[in-house]
C-alpha positions in Angstrom: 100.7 73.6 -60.2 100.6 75.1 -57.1 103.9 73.8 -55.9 107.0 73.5 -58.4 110.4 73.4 -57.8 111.6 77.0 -57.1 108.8 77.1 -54.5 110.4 73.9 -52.4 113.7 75.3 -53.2 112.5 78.4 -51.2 110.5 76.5 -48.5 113.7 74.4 -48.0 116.1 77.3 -47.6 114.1 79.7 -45.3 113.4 76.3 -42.7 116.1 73.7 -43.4 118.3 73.1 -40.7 121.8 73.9 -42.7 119.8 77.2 -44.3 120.4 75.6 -47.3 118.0 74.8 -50.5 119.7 71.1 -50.6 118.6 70.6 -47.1 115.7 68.4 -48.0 115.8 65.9 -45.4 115.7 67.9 -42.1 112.3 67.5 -40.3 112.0 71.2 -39.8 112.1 71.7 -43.9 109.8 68.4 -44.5 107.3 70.3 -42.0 107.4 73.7 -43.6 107.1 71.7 -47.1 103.6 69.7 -45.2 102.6 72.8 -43.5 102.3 74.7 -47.1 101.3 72.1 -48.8 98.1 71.4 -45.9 97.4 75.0 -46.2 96.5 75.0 -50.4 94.8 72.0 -49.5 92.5 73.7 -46.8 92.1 76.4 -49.1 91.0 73.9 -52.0 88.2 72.4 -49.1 87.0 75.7 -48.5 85.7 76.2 -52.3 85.1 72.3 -53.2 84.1 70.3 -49.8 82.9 66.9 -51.7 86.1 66.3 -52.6 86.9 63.8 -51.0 90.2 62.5 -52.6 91.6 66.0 -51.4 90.3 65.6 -48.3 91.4 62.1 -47.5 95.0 63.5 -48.4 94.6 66.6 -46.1 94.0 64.0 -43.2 97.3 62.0 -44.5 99.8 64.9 -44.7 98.2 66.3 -41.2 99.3 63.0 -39.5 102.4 62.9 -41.6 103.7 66.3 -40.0 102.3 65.5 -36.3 104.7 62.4 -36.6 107.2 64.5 -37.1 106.6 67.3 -34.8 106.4 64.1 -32.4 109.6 63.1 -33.5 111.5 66.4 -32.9 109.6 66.9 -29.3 111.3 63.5 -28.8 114.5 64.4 -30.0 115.2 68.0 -29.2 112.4 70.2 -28.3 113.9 73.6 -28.7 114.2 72.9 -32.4 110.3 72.0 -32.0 109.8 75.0 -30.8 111.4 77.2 -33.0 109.8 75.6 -36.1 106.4 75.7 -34.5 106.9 79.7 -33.7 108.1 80.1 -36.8 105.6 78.6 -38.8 102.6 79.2 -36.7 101.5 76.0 -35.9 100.1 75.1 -32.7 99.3 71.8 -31.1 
């Protein structure tokens, strides 16, 4: 599987708010965690586009991170724009 657990663990210490790999519920490691996860998905799409399954979930975990890239605009913008800089996302 493209994702296992030493992966996340990585994902959660480079972009969690405390730096730490138990930092699993910050929105700036739940956004790097969507962010990879959309990416293999794109890259799945790119060699198999009738699968549609895939691509109904590409659409859900896209609108899953906008809410929360809406959610930290909301709440404090310079850690929005941080995590967008650092993960080179752009709106």
């Amino acid at each position: 599987m493209y994702l296992n657990s030493s992966k996340k663990e990585e994902l959660f210490s480079k972009y969690g708010k405390a730096k730490s790999a138990k930092d699993t519920g910050s929105a700036e490691s739940q956004i790097a965690l969507f962010t990879y996860r959309i990416n293999q998905l794109t890259e799945h799409l790119k060699k198999n586009h009738n699968d549609f399954n895939t691509s109904r979930s590409l659409r859900i975990l896209v609108g899953k991170r906008r809410r929360l890239l809406d959610y930290l605009t909301r709440i404090d913008i310079e850690r929005y724009r941080s995590i967008i800089k650092e993960l080179g996302i752009r709106k």
